[in-house]
Coordinates of C-alpha atoms in Angstrom, one line a residue:
M8 CA -5.1 19.6 9.8
T9 CA -3.4 21.0 6.2
D10 CA -2.4 19.3 3.5
D11 CA 1.2 18.3 2.9
P12 CA 2.7 18.2 -0.2
V13 CA 4.5 15.0 0.1
T14 CA 2.4 12.9 2.3
G15 CA -1.0 14.2 0.8
P16 CA -4.1 14.8 2.4
A17 CA -3.9 15.4 5.9
D18 CA -5.4 12.4 8.4
T19 CA -9.6 12.8 9.2
S20 CA -11.0 10.3 11.4
P21 CA -13.4 8.0 9.2
D22 CA -16.2 8.9 11.2
Q23 CA -15.9 12.5 10.2
T24 CA -16.1 12.3 6.6
D25 CA -15.1 10.3 3.5
T26 CA -11.8 10.0 2.5
L27 CA -9.2 9.2 -0.2
T28 CA -5.7 8.9 0.5
L29 CA -2.8 8.6 -2.2
L30 CA -0.5 6.5 -0.4
G31 CA 2.1 6.3 -3.2
T32 CA 1.8 7.3 -6.9
G33 CA 4.9 6.9 -8.4
D34 CA 5.7 4.6 -11.2
S35 CA 7.3 1.0 -10.6
K36 CA 10.2 2.2 -8.7
G37 CA 10.1 5.4 -7.0
V38 CA 11.6 9.1 -7.1
P39 CA 14.2 9.3 -6.7
R40 CA 15.8 6.3 -7.9
F41 CA 18.5 5.3 -5.5
W42 CA 20.6 5.1 -8.3
C43 CA 19.8 8.1 -10.4
A44 CA 21.2 11.6 -10.4
C45 CA 19.2 13.3 -13.2
P46 CA 17.6 16.9 -12.1
V47 CA 14.4 15.3 -11.1
C48 CA 15.7 12.2 -8.8
T49 CA 18.4 15.2 -7.5
E50 CA 15.3 17.7 -6.8
A51 CA 13.1 14.8 -5.1
R52 CA 15.7 13.9 -2.3
G53 CA 15.4 17.5 -1.0
A54 CA 17.6 20.0 1.1
D55 CA 17.7 21.0 4.5
G56 CA 16.0 17.5 5.6
Q57 CA 12.8 18.0 3.7
P58 CA 12.1 16.2 0.6
G59 CA 11.8 17.8 -2.8
V60 CA 8.3 18.1 -4.5
N61 CA 9.3 15.2 -6.8
R62 CA 9.5 12.7 -4.1
R63 CA 6.9 10.0 -5.2
T64 CA 6.2 5.9 -3.4
R65 CA 5.1 3.3 -5.2
T66 CA 1.1 2.5 -5.8
A67 CA -1.4 2.5 -2.9
T68 CA -4.7 4.2 -2.1
L69 CA -6.7 4.4 1.2
L70 CA -10.3 5.0 0.7
R71 CA -12.3 5.5 4.0
S72 CA -15.7 5.9 4.2
G73 CA -18.7 4.9 7.1
G74 CA -15.9 3.7 9.3
Q75 CA -14.5 1.1 7.1
S76 CA -11.4 1.2 4.9
A77 CA -10.4 -0.2 2.1
L78 CA -6.7 -0.2 0.2
L79 CA -6.3 -0.5 -3.7
D80 CA -2.8 -1.8 -4.4
A81 CA -0.2 -2.5 -1.7
G82 CA 3.1 -1.4 -3.5
P83 CA 6.3 -2.0 -1.3
D84 CA 6.4 1.7 0.1
T85 CA 2.8 1.1 1.6
H86 CA 4.1 0.1 5.3
A87 CA 5.8 3.8 5.2
G88 CA 2.7 5.2 3.8
L89 CA 0.5 3.7 6.6
A90 CA 2.8 4.6 9.0
R91 CA 2.8 8.3 8.2
L92 CA -1.4 8.2 9.1
S93 CA -2.2 9.9 12.8
G94 CA -2.8 6.3 14.2
P95 CA -2.6 3.2 13.6
L96 CA -4.9 1.7 10.7
V97 CA -5.2 -2.1 9.5
P98 CA -7.4 -1.6 6.2
D99 CA -10.9 -4.1 6.6
A100 CA -9.7 -5.0 3.1
V101 CA -6.7 -4.8 0.0
F102 CA -8.1 -5.0 -3.1
I103 CA -4.7 -6.4 -5.8
S104 CA -5.5 -4.9 -9.4
H105 CA -2.6 -6.9 -11.4
A106 CA 0.4 -9.1 -10.2
H107 CA 3.2 -6.3 -10.9
N108 CA 5.8 -6.5 -7.6
D109 CA 5.1 -2.5 -7.6
H110 CA 1.4 -3.2 -6.6
L111 CA 1.3 -5.9 -4.4
L112 CA 5.0 -6.5 -2.5
G113 CA 3.3 -4.3 0.2
L114 CA 1.5 -7.6 1.3
G115 CA 4.0 -8.7 2.9
D116 CA 3.8 -6.5 6.0
L117 CA 0.0 -6.8 6.0
L118 CA -0.4 -10.6 5.9
D119 CA 2.7 -10.5 8.8
Y120 CA 0.1 -8.6 10.7
V121 CA -2.3 -11.4 10.2
R122 CA 0.3 -14.4 10.9
Y123 CA 2.3 -12.4 13.8
A124 CA -0.6 -10.4 15.5
A125 CA -3.2 -12.6 14.8
G126 CA -4.9 -9.9 12.7
R127 CA -8.1 -10.6 10.2
L128 CA -7.6 -9.2 6.7
R129 CA -9.2 -9.7 3.7
V130 CA -7.2 -9.6 0.3
Y131 CA -9.2 -9.5 -2.9
A132 CA -7.5 -10.3 -6.4
P133 CA -8.5 -11.1 -10.2
P134 CA -8.5 -15.1 -10.4
E135 CA -5.4 -14.9 -12.0
V136 CA -3.6 -12.9 -9.6
V137 CA -4.0 -15.2 -7.1
P138 CA -1.7 -17.9 -8.1
E139 CA 0.9 -14.8 -8.0
I140 CA 0.1 -13.6 -4.7
A141 CA 0.5 -17.3 -3.2
A142 CA 3.7 -17.8 -5.4
R143 CA 5.0 -14.8 -3.3
F144 CA 3.5 -15.2 0.1
P145 CA 2.8 -19.1 0.0
Y146 CA 2.2 -18.2 4.4
A147 CA -1.0 -16.6 3.5
F148 CA -2.6 -19.8 1.9
A149 CA -2.8 -22.2 4.8
P150 CA -3.9 -26.0 3.5
T151 CA -6.1 -26.2 6.6
G152 CA -8.2 -23.6 5.5
P153 CA -9.5 -20.4 3.9
G154 CA -6.2 -17.9 4.0
P155 CA -6.9 -14.0 3.9
V156 CA -6.6 -13.8 0.2
H157 CA -9.6 -14.3 -2.2
P158 CA -10.8 -14.2 -5.9
I159 CA -12.5 -11.6 -7.0
P160 CA -16.0 -13.1 -8.7

């Protein structure tokens, strides 16, 4: 497999090698901004059905090692980033660095997996971030027991 300048490194099996995949490297709004016609955003929209080299989705990084996977941050474009991989993948753990929307709104899709597909997911965040996650995704915090979101000690 070869690396792709838009989607990042080629996807390889976690059993074959340790990988770090940058699913999103853009700023809080991504590039292109839907309202912008500057030269960078215009180029990022691409031509002839191909995205430009400046196209950037919002923050998410996937680490795979020893058959396990962890996601660092889950920006709003996380679903699309995971869907670009060569096969289904649900991270074993998600680590949220801070409570900005561009780092955690992608949790919605991951938490839906827990809720609707009866999947398992561990989400970790600094103690001061956990209430912010609870405010945005109250269904992840069941009153009858521990949910998938845990503070980092």
